[in-house]
Amino acid sequence: MTRTITGKAWVFGDDVDTDVIIPARYLVTSDPRILEKHCMEGLVPDFSTRVAPGDFIVAGENFGCGSSREHAPLALKGAGCGGVIAASYARIFFRNAINVGLPIFECPEASKAIAEGDALEVDTSSGTITMTGIGEVFHFSPFPPFIEEIVAAGGLVPFVREELERRKTR
Amino acid sequence: MAMTLAQAILSRKSDKAPEEGTLCRVRVDLAFANDITGPPAIRSFKEMGAEKVFDPARCAVLPDHFTPNKDIAAAEQAKEARDFALEQGMLYWEQGRVGIEHAFLPEQGHILPGEIILGADSHTCTGGALGAFATGVGSTDLAALWALGETWFRVPSTIKVRFEGEKPENIGGKDLILALLSLIGVQGARYKALEFSGEVVERLPMDDRFTIANMAVETGAKAGLFAPDKTALDWVTPRAARSFEPAFPERGAPYEKEILVEVSEMTPLVALPHSPANVRPALEVGPMPVDQVFIGSCTNGRLTDLEQAARVLRGREVHPSVRCVVIPASREIFADALRLGFIDTFIQAGAVVCTPTCGPCIGGHMGILAKGERCVSTSNRNFVGRMGDAGSEVVLSGPLVAAASAVAGRVADPSEVLAND
Ligand code: SF4
């Protein structure tokens, strides 16, 4: 699926954890519309009112470390975040983002080069991140085939639905 | 080729040889969620068009995070999880019988050597103490597990960690894992498995092993494994809820690297805000006043932990400006601590004792921090805002340092308090 996402960058460092993405005290709901109000508030208190649709989180290594809460990618999605560009991801966050359909891109070079507020354009079909201001282009690595399969099915929910159908007719 | 412990377990439950770096499809032995991660899993399960969980005896819901329900929203969530569990006939334990999932499930014999355990909670890796391949997933992954009874893993490479030397008396599982964190950092084992070994491990009681495996995820690891030895098998066999077959690492297995942790000269450690890898000896922290001490959680809420805390608090008083909150991690631990007089010791010392729950560990309830407050906690994470206001601080430690700090009113090494014994 070809998709271009544009937005500006919100830059964070290494090891951004799930407690700052969405603090546990708000986990009494899994409704993205409620969660997004507290998204990133541990680092940027008024993030949810300042983030614009399509804006990117740009971070260093190990983004999303900490808990297994799917509320973290849900909160970012709810806030209208266009995706996350990081040097690397913590493993549970990585799986969760794929499963709930939050676009994530692994690109250490872009993560280093991009500064706060930079205008970005991500093209998911060509696998490129462009810093539109200066025209600098970065390539991100495609997902491994198994993950592509889930993405192609539209996420884990439809993937399992198809698998269950197959089992019924077997 | 010889297999690491992770590979040996995965090979049992997989459709093909688990070669490192490749994806393998595995059958799971237990898949569980809690009161926070359960409801979104249930919703995904229904969206998947699933009707029945793959095997109700291998699917569980444990209400342990915001329970006893801290407010109406938490109550609604817990109810949604309970209703589903009862309707499906899944494993479910109500308040008063349950405990923190990672302490309670092994105790009930639901996590066994050689098994593959998936939980919608990152500290599911605790089960590695028993030689189970146990790891955390998100709610949608868990829903898929409940529906299909299987999942996919990338077979991890393994880092072997050897704890060697003569372990000083005041050093426990928490100090050992903090020592490793100080060496490899919070992403030193990202996507990998850890295998713990060495002469210290051979003599290490189960409770310390659970603490170490629990914090494997803090290094980014997928699993933190101990090969099941006599200590583990003696502990687990009388508890086992199912028959099981332990798996072992094979001689000559390929380890990505080996890390040696020399323990003979160690003194108790703490992790200062805001990273579990920001590790110092408690003796070198300098004057650092504390407002609260929390002794509990899935990391250090077991009987040995309470015993150590009681050793420090017996005949002493919690500092007048400190709140000391003690929470046994399960009903069995609570009952044993009561029988052994630890609970009385805590109450006499001026501590608060609460019913088994995650409580303050996750900033849920029963001990939330105000802005500017500092807590010494025996839990596993000290991220910004973890236990309350974003302007509060958490210092991680084992139960000896925590109890000593409660008495001293500042971060203290147990030797500073126990000196007069
Ligand atoms: S005690 Fe803390 S770390 Fe353990 S399961 Fe509960 S919230 Fe998570």
Coordinates of C-alpha atoms and ligand atoms in Angstrom, one line a residue:
Chain A
M1 CA 0.0 0.0 0.0
T2 CA 1.5 3.3 -1.1
R3 CA 1.3 5.9 1.5
T4 CA 2.9 9.3 2.1
I5 CA 2.8 10.8 5.5
T6 CA 3.9 14.4 6.2
G7 CA 4.4 16.2 9.5
K8 CA 7.0 17.8 11.6
A9 CA 9.4 16.1 14.0
W10 CA 9.2 15.9 17.8
V11 CA 12.6 14.8 18.8
F12 CA 13.4 12.6 21.8
G13 CA 16.5 10.7 23.0
D14 CA 17.3 7.1 23.7
D15 CA 15.2 4.7 25.8
V16 CA 11.9 6.5 25.7
D17 CA 9.9 4.3 27.9
T18 CA 6.2 3.3 28.0
D19 CA 5.7 5.1 31.4
V20 CA 6.4 8.5 29.7
I21 CA 4.5 7.6 26.5
I22 CA 1.4 6.8 28.6
P23 CA 1.6 6.8 32.4
A24 CA 0.1 3.8 34.1
R25 CA -2.4 5.8 36.2
Y26 CA -4.3 6.4 32.9
L27 CA -4.6 2.7 32.1
V28 CA -8.1 2.4 33.4
T29 CA -9.2 2.6 29.8
S30 CA -7.9 1.5 26.4
D31 CA -9.9 4.1 24.5
P32 CA -7.3 5.9 22.3
R33 CA -9.4 9.1 22.4
I34 CA -8.9 9.3 26.2
L35 CA -5.4 7.9 26.2
E36 CA -4.1 10.5 23.7
K37 CA -4.8 13.3 26.1
H38 CA -2.0 12.1 28.3
C39 CA 0.3 11.0 25.5
M40 CA 4.0 11.8 26.2
E41 CA 3.0 14.0 29.1
G42 CA 5.9 12.7 31.1
L43 CA 8.3 14.5 28.8
V44 CA 6.2 17.2 27.1
P45 CA 3.3 18.1 29.4
D46 CA 1.0 19.7 26.7
F47 CA 2.0 17.3 23.9
S48 CA -1.5 16.2 23.0
T49 CA -2.7 19.8 22.4
R50 CA 0.4 20.8 20.4
V51 CA 0.9 17.7 18.2
A52 CA -0.6 18.1 14.7
P53 CA -2.0 15.1 12.6
G54 CA 0.9 13.4 10.8
D55 CA 3.6 14.7 13.1
F56 CA 6.4 12.2 13.8
I57 CA 8.1 11.1 16.9
V58 CA 11.8 10.9 16.2
A59 CA 13.8 9.0 18.8
G60 CA 17.1 7.2 19.4
E61 CA 17.7 3.6 20.4
N62 CA 15.3 1.3 22.3
F63 CA 12.1 3.3 21.8
G64 CA 9.1 2.0 23.8
C65 CA 11.1 0.1 26.4
G66 CA 9.4 -0.9 29.5
S67 CA 5.9 -2.4 29.9
S68 CA 3.8 -4.5 27.5
R69 CA 1.0 -1.9 27.5
E70 CA -0.5 -1.7 24.0
H71 CA -1.9 1.6 25.3
A72 CA 1.4 3.2 24.3
P73 CA 1.1 2.8 20.5
L74 CA -2.6 3.3 20.9
A75 CA -2.1 6.7 22.6
L76 CA 0.4 7.8 19.9
K77 CA -2.1 6.7 17.2
G78 CA -4.9 8.5 19.1
A79 CA -2.9 11.7 19.2
G80 CA -2.8 11.6 15.4
C81 CA 0.9 10.8 15.3
G82 CA 2.0 9.9 11.7
G83 CA 4.5 7.4 12.9
V84 CA 7.7 6.9 14.9
I85 CA 11.2 7.1 13.4
A86 CA 13.7 5.6 15.7
A87 CA 17.2 4.1 15.6
S88 CA 15.7 0.9 17.2
Y89 CA 12.7 -0.3 19.1
A90 CA 12.1 -2.4 22.3
R91 CA 10.7 -5.7 21.2
I92 CA 7.2 -5.7 22.7
F93 CA 6.6 -2.1 21.5
F94 CA 7.7 -3.2 18.0
R95 CA 5.2 -6.1 18.0
N96 CA 2.4 -4.0 19.5
A97 CA 2.9 -1.1 17.0
I98 CA 2.6 -3.5 14.1
N99 CA -0.4 -5.2 15.7
V100 CA -2.4 -2.0 16.2
G101 CA -1.3 -0.3 13.0
L102 CA 0.9 2.5 14.2
P103 CA 3.5 3.1 11.5
I104 CA 7.0 2.7 12.7
F105 CA 10.3 3.1 10.9
E106 CA 13.7 2.0 11.9
C107 CA 16.4 4.3 10.6
P108 CA 19.4 5.2 12.8
E109 CA 20.8 7.8 10.3
A110 CA 17.5 9.7 10.1
S111 CA 17.1 9.5 13.8
K112 CA 20.5 11.3 14.2
A113 CA 20.0 13.9 11.5
I114 CA 16.5 15.1 12.2
A115 CA 16.1 18.1 14.5
E116 CA 13.1 19.3 16.5
G117 CA 10.4 20.8 14.3
D118 CA 12.0 19.6 11.0
A119 CA 9.4 19.0 8.2
L120 CA 9.4 15.4 7.1
E121 CA 7.8 13.2 4.5
V122 CA 7.7 9.5 4.7
D123 CA 7.0 7.3 1.7
T124 CA 6.2 3.8 2.8
S125 CA 6.3 2.3 -0.6
S126 CA 9.8 3.5 -1.5
G127 CA 10.9 3.2 2.0
T128 CA 12.2 6.8 2.3
I129 CA 12.2 9.5 4.8
T130 CA 12.8 13.0 3.3
M131 CA 13.7 16.1 5.3
T132 CA 11.7 18.4 3.1
G133 CA 13.5 21.6 4.2
I134 CA 16.9 20.5 2.9
G135 CA 15.9 17.7 0.6
E136 CA 18.0 15.1 2.5
V137 CA 16.7 11.5 1.9
F138 CA 17.1 8.5 4.2
H139 CA 16.1 4.9 3.5
F140 CA 14.6 2.6 6.1
S141 CA 14.9 -1.1 6.2
P142 CA 11.8 -3.0 5.2
F143 CA 10.1 -5.3 7.7
P144 CA 10.9 -9.0 7.7
P145 CA 8.6 -11.1 5.5
F146 CA 6.5 -12.5 8.4
I147 CA 5.7 -9.0 9.6
E148 CA 4.9 -7.9 6.0
E149 CA 2.4 -10.7 6.0
I150 CA 0.6 -9.3 9.1
V151 CA 0.8 -5.8 7.7
A152 CA -0.5 -7.0 4.3
A153 CA -3.5 -8.6 6.1
G154 CA -4.2 -5.2 7.7
G155 CA -2.9 -6.0 11.2
L156 CA -3.0 -9.0 13.5
V157 CA -6.8 -9.0 14.0
P158 CA -7.7 -9.7 10.3
F159 CA -4.7 -12.0 10.1
V160 CA -6.1 -14.2 12.8
R161 CA -9.6 -13.9 11.5
E162 CA -8.4 -15.4 8.2
E163 CA -6.5 -18.2 10.1
L164 CA -9.6 -19.1 12.1
E165 CA -11.6 -19.3 8.9
R166 CA -9.0 -21.6 7.4
R167 CA -9.2 -23.8 10.5
K168 CA -13.0 -24.0 10.3
T169 CA -13.0 -25.2 6.7
R170 CA -10.2 -27.6 7.2
Chain B
M1 CA 24.2 -28.3 16.3
A2 CA 24.1 -28.0 20.0
M3 CA 21.3 -25.8 21.3
T4 CA 21.1 -23.0 23.9
L5 CA 18.4 -23.4 26.5
A6 CA 16.1 -21.0 24.6
Q7 CA 16.5 -23.1 21.4
A8 CA 16.1 -26.4 23.3
I9 CA 12.7 -25.2 24.6
L10 CA 11.6 -23.7 21.3
S11 CA 12.5 -26.8 19.5
R12 CA 10.0 -28.8 21.6
K13 CA 7.1 -26.8 20.6
S14 CA 8.0 -25.7 17.1
D15 CA 7.2 -27.0 13.6
K16 CA 10.9 -26.7 12.6
A17 CA 14.4 -26.5 14.0
P18 CA 14.8 -23.2 15.8
E19 CA 17.7 -21.6 14.1
E20 CA 18.8 -18.3 15.5
G21 CA 17.4 -15.3 13.6
T22 CA 14.7 -17.3 11.9
L23 CA 11.0 -17.1 12.7
C24 CA 9.4 -20.1 14.3
R25 CA 5.8 -20.9 15.1
V26 CA 5.3 -22.3 18.6
R27 CA 2.5 -23.8 20.6
V28 CA 2.1 -22.2 24.0
D29 CA 1.6 -23.8 27.4
L30 CA 0.0 -20.9 29.1
A31 CA -1.3 -17.5 27.9
F32 CA -2.4 -14.9 30.5
A33 CA -3.5 -11.3 30.9
N34 CA -4.3 -9.0 33.9
D35 CA -6.9 -6.5 34.7
I36 CA -5.2 -3.8 32.5
T37 CA -4.2 -5.9 29.5
G38 CA -7.1 -8.3 29.6
P39 CA -9.9 -6.0 28.4
P40 CA -8.2 -4.8 25.2
A41 CA -7.2 -8.5 24.5
I42 CA -10.8 -9.5 24.9
R43 CA -12.0 -6.9 22.5
S44 CA -9.4 -8.0 19.9
F45 CA -10.3 -11.6 20.5
K46 CA -13.9 -10.8 19.6
E47 CA -12.9 -8.7 16.6
M48 CA -10.9 -11.7 15.4
G49 CA -14.2 -13.6 15.2
A50 CA -13.0 -16.0 17.8
E51 CA -15.5 -17.6 20.1
K52 CA -13.7 -20.0 22.3
V53 CA -10.2 -19.9 23.7
F54 CA -8.0 -22.7 22.4
D55 CA -7.8 -24.4 25.8
P56 CA -9.4 -22.9 28.9
A57 CA -7.0 -24.7 31.2
R58 CA -4.1 -22.9 29.5
C59 CA -5.6 -19.4 29.4
A60 CA -5.7 -17.2 32.5
V61 CA -6.8 -13.8 33.8
L62 CA -5.3 -12.4 37.0
P63 CA -6.7 -9.3 38.5
D64 CA -3.6 -7.9 40.2
H65 CA -2.8 -4.4 39.0
F66 CA -5.4 -1.8 40.1
T67 CA -7.0 -4.3 42.5
P68 CA -8.8 -4.3 44.9
N69 CA -10.4 -2.0 42.5
K70 CA -9.1 1.5 43.0
D71 CA -11.9 3.4 41.3
I72 CA -14.9 2.9 39.2
A73 CA -13.0 2.8 35.9
A74 CA -10.7 0.1 37.3
A75 CA -13.7 -1.8 38.6
E76 CA -15.3 -1.8 35.1
Q77 CA -12.1 -3.1 33.6
A78 CA -11.6 -5.8 36.2
K79 CA -15.3 -6.8 35.7
E80 CA -14.9 -7.1 31.9
A81 CA -11.9 -9.3 32.4
R82 CA -13.6 -11.5 35.0
D83 CA -16.8 -11.9 33.1
F84 CA -14.9 -13.1 30.0
A85 CA -12.7 -15.5 32.1
L86 CA -15.8 -17.1 33.8
E87 CA -17.7 -17.3 30.6
Q88 CA -14.8 -19.1 28.9
G89 CA -14.2 -21.3 31.9
M90 CA -10.6 -20.0 32.0
L91 CA -8.2 -20.0 34.9
Y92 CA -9.3 -17.2 37.2
W93 CA -8.6 -16.3 40.8
E94 CA -10.6 -13.6 42.6
Q95 CA -9.2 -11.0 45.0
G96 CA -8.1 -12.5 48.2
R97 CA -6.9 -15.7 46.5
V98 CA -4.8 -14.2 43.8
G99 CA -1.4 -12.5 43.9
I100 CA 0.9 -10.6 41.5
E101 CA 0.8 -12.8 38.4
H102 CA 4.6 -13.4 38.2
A103 CA 4.8 -14.5 41.8
F104 CA 1.5 -16.3 41.9
L105 CA 1.5 -18.4 38.7
P106 CA 4.8 -20.2 39.5
E107 CA 3.7 -20.8 43.0
Q108 CA 0.5 -22.4 41.7
G109 CA 2.5 -24.6 39.4
H110 CA 1.3 -23.0 36.2
I111 CA 4.8 -22.1 35.0
L112 CA 6.9 -25.2 34.5
P113 CA 10.4 -26.1 33.2
G114 CA 10.5 -26.6 29.4
E115 CA 7.3 -24.7 28.8
I116 CA 6.5 -21.7 26.6
I117 CA 4.7 -19.1 28.6
L118 CA 3.2 -15.9 27.2
G119 CA 1.7 -13.1 29.2
A120 CA 0.3 -9.7 28.4
D121 CA 2.8 -8.2 30.8
S122 CA 6.4 -7.4 30.2
H123 CA 7.6 -9.1 33.4
T124 CA 6.4 -12.5 32.2
C125 CA 10.1 -13.2 31.8
T126 CA 10.1 -14.0 35.5
G127 CA 9.1 -17.6 34.6
G128 CA 12.6 -18.0 33.2
A129 CA 13.8 -18.7 36.7
L130 CA 12.2 -22.2 36.3
G131 CA 13.6 -22.8 32.9
A132 CA 10.5 -21.9 31.0
F133 CA 10.7 -19.7 27.9
A134 CA 8.5 -17.0 29.2
T135 CA 8.1 -13.6 27.6
G136 CA 5.7 -10.7 27.5
V137 CA 3.5 -9.6 24.6
G138 CA 0.8 -6.9 24.0
S139 CA -2.9 -7.4 24.2
T140 CA -3.5 -8.1 20.5
D141 CA -0.8 -10.7 20.4
L142 CA -2.4 -12.3 23.5
A143 CA -5.8 -12.3 21.9
A144 CA -4.3 -14.2 18.9
L145 CA -2.8 -16.7 21.4
W146 CA -6.1 -17.2 23.1
A147 CA -7.7 -17.8 19.7
L148 CA -5.0 -20.0 18.1
G149 CA -2.9 -21.4 20.9
E150 CA 0.3 -20.5 19.1
T151 CA 2.4 -17.6 18.2
W152 CA 5.6 -16.7 16.3
F153 CA 9.0 -15.9 17.6
R154 CA 12.2 -14.8 16.1
V155 CA 14.6 -17.3 17.6
P156 CA 16.9 -15.2 19.8
S157 CA 20.7 -15.5 20.1
T158 CA 21.8 -16.0 23.7
I159 CA 24.1 -14.1 26.0
K160 CA 25.5 -16.3 28.8
V161 CA 25.9 -14.5 32.1
R162 CA 28.1 -16.1 34.7
F163 CA 27.9 -14.9 38.3
E164 CA 31.2 -16.1 39.9
G165 CA 32.9 -15.8 43.3
E166 CA 31.9 -16.0 46.9
K167 CA 28.5 -14.2 47.4
P168 CA 28.6 -11.8 50.4
E169 CA 25.7 -12.4 52.8
N170 CA 24.0 -9.0 52.1
I171 CA 24.0 -9.6 48.4
G172 CA 20.7 -10.9 46.8
G173 CA 19.1 -11.4 43.5
K174 CA 18.4 -7.7 43.0
D175 CA 22.1 -6.8 43.5
L176 CA 23.1 -9.4 41.0
I177 CA 20.7 -8.2 38.2
L178 CA 21.5 -4.5 39.0
A179 CA 25.2 -5.4 38.6
L180 CA 24.5 -6.9 35.2
L181 CA 22.4 -3.8 34.2
S182 CA 25.3 -1.6 35.1
L183 CA 27.5 -3.6 32.8
I184 CA 25.2 -4.0 29.7
G185 CA 22.7 -1.2 30.1
V186 CA 18.9 -1.1 29.3
Q187 CA 19.3 -2.4 25.8
G188 CA 22.3 -4.6 26.2
A189 CA 20.3 -7.7 25.5
R190 CA 17.6 -6.3 23.2
Y191 CA 15.8 -9.1 21.3
K192 CA 18.2 -11.7 22.9
A193 CA 17.9 -14.3 25.5
L194 CA 20.0 -14.3 28.7
E195 CA 21.1 -17.6 30.2
F196 CA 22.3 -17.3 33.9
S197 CA 24.9 -19.6 35.3
G198 CA 28.0 -19.8 37.4
E199 CA 28.8 -21.0 40.9
V200 CA 26.8 -18.2 42.6
V201 CA 23.7 -19.4 40.7
E202 CA 24.2 -23.0 41.6
R203 CA 23.7 -22.0 45.3
L204 CA 21.1 -19.4 44.8
P205 CA 17.6 -19.9 46.3
M206 CA 14.6 -19.7 44.0
D207 CA 13.4 -16.4 45.3
D208 CA 16.6 -14.7 44.2
R209 CA 16.4 -16.4 40.8
F210 CA 12.9 -15.1 40.3
T211 CA 14.2 -11.5 41.0
I212 CA 16.9 -11.9 38.4
A213 CA 14.7 -13.4 35.7
N214 CA 12.1 -10.7 36.5
M215 CA 14.4 -7.9 35.5
A216 CA 15.8 -9.6 32.4
V217 CA 13.4 -7.4 30.4
E218 CA 15.1 -4.3 31.9
T219 CA 18.1 -5.2 29.7
G220 CA 15.8 -5.4 26.7
A221 CA 15.9 -9.3 26.8
K222 CA 13.2 -11.4 25.4
A223 CA 13.8 -14.1 28.0
G224 CA 16.1 -14.6 31.1
L225 CA 16.6 -18.3 31.6
F226 CA 18.0 -20.5 34.3
A227 CA 18.6 -24.2 33.5
P228 CA 16.5 -26.1 35.9
D229 CA 18.7 -27.7 38.5
K230 CA 17.9 -29.7 41.7
T231 CA 16.9 -26.5 43.6
A232 CA 14.4 -25.6 40.8
L233 CA 13.0 -29.1 40.3
D234 CA 12.6 -29.6 44.1
W235 CA 10.7 -26.3 44.3
V236 CA 8.5 -26.8 41.3
T237 CA 7.7 -30.6 41.3
P238 CA 5.3 -30.6 44.3
R239 CA 3.5 -27.5 42.9
A240 CA 3.2 -28.6 39.2
A241 CA -0.4 -28.2 37.9
R242 CA 0.5 -30.2 34.8
S243 CA 3.1 -32.8 33.8
F244 CA 6.2 -31.3 32.4
E245 CA 9.5 -32.2 30.9
P246 CA 12.5 -29.9 31.6
A247 CA 14.8 -28.8 28.9
F248 CA 18.5 -28.1 29.3
P249 CA 21.2 -26.2 27.3
E250 CA 23.5 -28.5 25.4
R251 CA 27.2 -28.7 25.8
G252 CA 29.0 -26.6 23.1
A253 CA 25.9 -24.5 22.4
P254 CA 26.7 -21.3 20.5
Y255 CA 26.5 -18.2 22.8
E256 CA 26.7 -14.8 21.2
K257 CA 29.0 -13.8 24.1
E258 CA 29.7 -14.5 27.7
I259 CA 29.6 -11.9 30.5
L260 CA 31.3 -12.5 33.8
V261 CA 30.0 -10.8 36.9
E262 CA 32.4 -11.2 39.8
V263 CA 30.5 -10.9 43.1
S264 CA 33.0 -11.5 45.9
E265 CA 33.7 -7.8 46.5
M266 CA 30.1 -6.5 45.9
T267 CA 28.2 -4.4 48.4
P268 CA 24.4 -3.8 48.0
L269 CA 23.5 -1.8 45.0
V270 CA 20.8 0.8 44.1
A271 CA 19.6 2.2 40.7
L272 CA 19.2 5.9 40.9
P273 CA 16.6 7.9 38.9
H274 CA 15.5 7.5 36.1
S275 CA 17.1 4.3 34.7
P276 CA 17.4 0.8 36.1
A277 CA 21.0 0.9 34.7
N278 CA 22.0 4.0 36.7
V279 CA 23.6 1.7 39.3
R280 CA 25.7 2.7 42.4
P281 CA 26.7 0.9 45.6
A282 CA 24.2 2.1 48.3
L283 CA 27.3 3.2 50.4
E284 CA 28.4 5.6 47.7
V285 CA 25.1 7.5 47.2
G286 CA 25.7 10.1 49.8
P287 CA 22.9 11.8 51.8
M288 CA 19.7 11.2 49.9
P289 CA 16.6 11.6 52.0
V290 CA 13.5 9.5 51.2
D291 CA 9.8 10.1 51.8
Q292 CA 8.6 6.5 51.1
V293 CA 9.9 3.0 51.0
F294 CA 8.0 0.3 49.1
I295 CA 8.8 -3.4 49.8
G296 CA 6.9 -5.6 47.4
S297 CA 6.2 -6.2 43.7
C298 CA 6.8 -9.1 41.4
T299 CA 10.5 -8.4 41.7
N300 CA 11.0 -8.6 45.5
G301 CA 7.7 -9.3 47.2
R302 CA 8.4 -13.0 48.0
L303 CA 9.0 -14.6 51.4
T304 CA 12.8 -14.3 51.4
D305 CA 12.4 -10.6 50.6
L306 CA 10.0 -10.1 53.5
E307 CA 12.3 -12.1 55.7
Q308 CA 15.2 -9.8 54.9
A309 CA 13.2 -6.7 55.4
A310 CA 11.9 -8.1 58.8
R311 CA 15.5 -8.8 59.8
V312 CA 16.3 -5.1 59.5
L313 CA 13.0 -3.8 60.9
R314 CA 12.8 -6.2 63.9
G315 CA 13.1 -4.1 67.0
R316 CA 13.6 -0.9 65.0
E317 CA 11.3 1.9 63.9
V318 CA 10.6 3.3 60.5
H319 CA 12.0 6.9 60.4
P320 CA 9.2 9.3 61.5
S321 CA 9.1 11.2 58.2
V322 CA 9.0 8.0 56.1
R323 CA 6.0 6.0 54.9
C324 CA 7.0 2.4 54.6
V325 CA 4.6 0.3 52.5
V326 CA 5.0 -3.5 52.5
I327 CA 3.0 -5.7 50.1
P328 CA 3.4 -9.5 50.0
A329 CA 3.2 -10.6 46.4
S330 CA 0.7 -13.4 47.0
R331 CA -1.7 -14.9 49.5
E332 CA 0.6 -17.8 50.2
I333 CA 3.5 -15.4 50.9
F334 CA 1.2 -13.2 53.0
A335 CA 0.1 -16.2 55.1
D336 CA 3.7 -17.5 55.6
A337 CA 4.9 -14.0 56.5
L338 CA 2.1 -13.8 59.1
R339 CA 2.9 -17.2 60.5
L340 CA 6.6 -16.4 60.8
G341 CA 5.9 -13.1 62.6
F342 CA 7.2 -10.8 59.8
I343 CA 3.9 -9.0 59.5
D344 CA 3.9 -8.3 63.2
T345 CA 7.5 -7.0 62.9
F346 CA 6.4 -4.6 60.1
I347 CA 3.4 -3.3 62.0
Q348 CA 5.4 -2.8 65.2
A349 CA 8.0 -0.9 63.2
G350 CA 5.4 1.5 61.9
A351 CA 5.0 0.1 58.3
V352 CA 1.8 -0.1 56.3
V353 CA 1.0 -3.7 55.2
C354 CA -1.4 -4.1 52.3
T355 CA -3.1 -7.0 50.5
P356 CA -1.3 -8.6 47.5
T357 CA -1.4 -6.2 44.5
C358 CA 1.0 -4.3 42.2
G359 CA -0.2 -1.1 43.9
P360 CA 2.5 1.6 44.1
C361 CA 4.9 -0.2 41.8
I362 CA 3.1 1.1 38.8
G363 CA 1.8 4.3 40.4
G364 CA -1.7 2.7 40.6
H365 CA -2.7 3.0 44.2
M366 CA -1.6 2.3 47.8
G367 CA 1.4 4.7 47.8
I368 CA 1.5 7.2 45.0
L369 CA 4.2 9.8 45.1
A370 CA 3.7 13.6 45.2
K371 CA 5.8 16.0 43.2
G372 CA 9.3 16.2 44.6
E373 CA 9.0 13.0 46.7
R374 CA 11.5 10.2 46.6
C375 CA 10.9 6.5 47.1
V376 CA 13.2 3.6 47.6
S377 CA 11.4 0.7 46.0
T378 CA 12.2 -3.0 45.6
S379 CA 10.3 -3.0 42.2
N380 CA 11.9 -3.0 38.8
R381 CA 11.5 0.3 37.1
N382 CA 12.3 3.9 38.1
F383 CA 11.3 5.7 34.9
V384 CA 10.0 9.3 35.1
G385 CA 6.6 9.2 36.8
R386 CA 6.5 5.5 37.3
M387 CA 5.2 5.7 40.9
G388 CA 3.3 9.0 40.7
D389 CA 3.9 12.6 39.7
A390 CA 6.4 13.2 36.9
G391 CA 8.4 15.2 39.4
S392 CA 8.9 12.3 41.8
E393 CA 11.8 10.0 42.0
V394 CA 12.3 6.2 42.4
V395 CA 15.5 4.6 43.7
L396 CA 15.5 0.8 43.1
S397 CA 17.1 -1.6 45.6
G398 CA 16.8 -5.0 47.2
P399 CA 14.8 -5.5 50.4
L400 CA 17.8 -5.0 52.7
V401 CA 18.7 -1.6 51.4
A402 CA 15.0 -0.6 51.3
A403 CA 14.3 -1.6 54.9
A404 CA 17.6 0.1 56.0
S405 CA 16.6 3.2 54.2
A406 CA 13.1 3.2 55.9
V407 CA 14.9 3.2 59.3
A408 CA 17.5 5.7 58.3
G409 CA 15.2 8.1 56.5
R410 CA 17.7 8.2 53.6
V411 CA 19.2 5.8 51.2
A412 CA 21.3 3.5 53.4
D413 CA 23.4 0.3 53.2
P414 CA 22.0 -2.4 55.5
S415 CA 25.4 -2.5 57.3
E416 CA 24.8 1.0 58.5
V417 CA 21.6 -0.1 60.3
L418 CA 22.5 -3.7 61.2
A419 CA 25.9 -2.7 62.7
N420 CA 24.5 -2.8 66.2
D421 CA 23.1 -6.3 66.0
Ligands
SF4_1 S1 4.4 -5.6 40.4 FE1 4.9 -3.9 39.1 S2 6.3 -4.7 37.5 FE2 5.3 -6.4 38.6 S3 3.5 -6.9 37.3 FE3 2.9 -5.5 38.9 S4 3.1 -3.4 38.0 FE4 4.2 -4.9 36.7

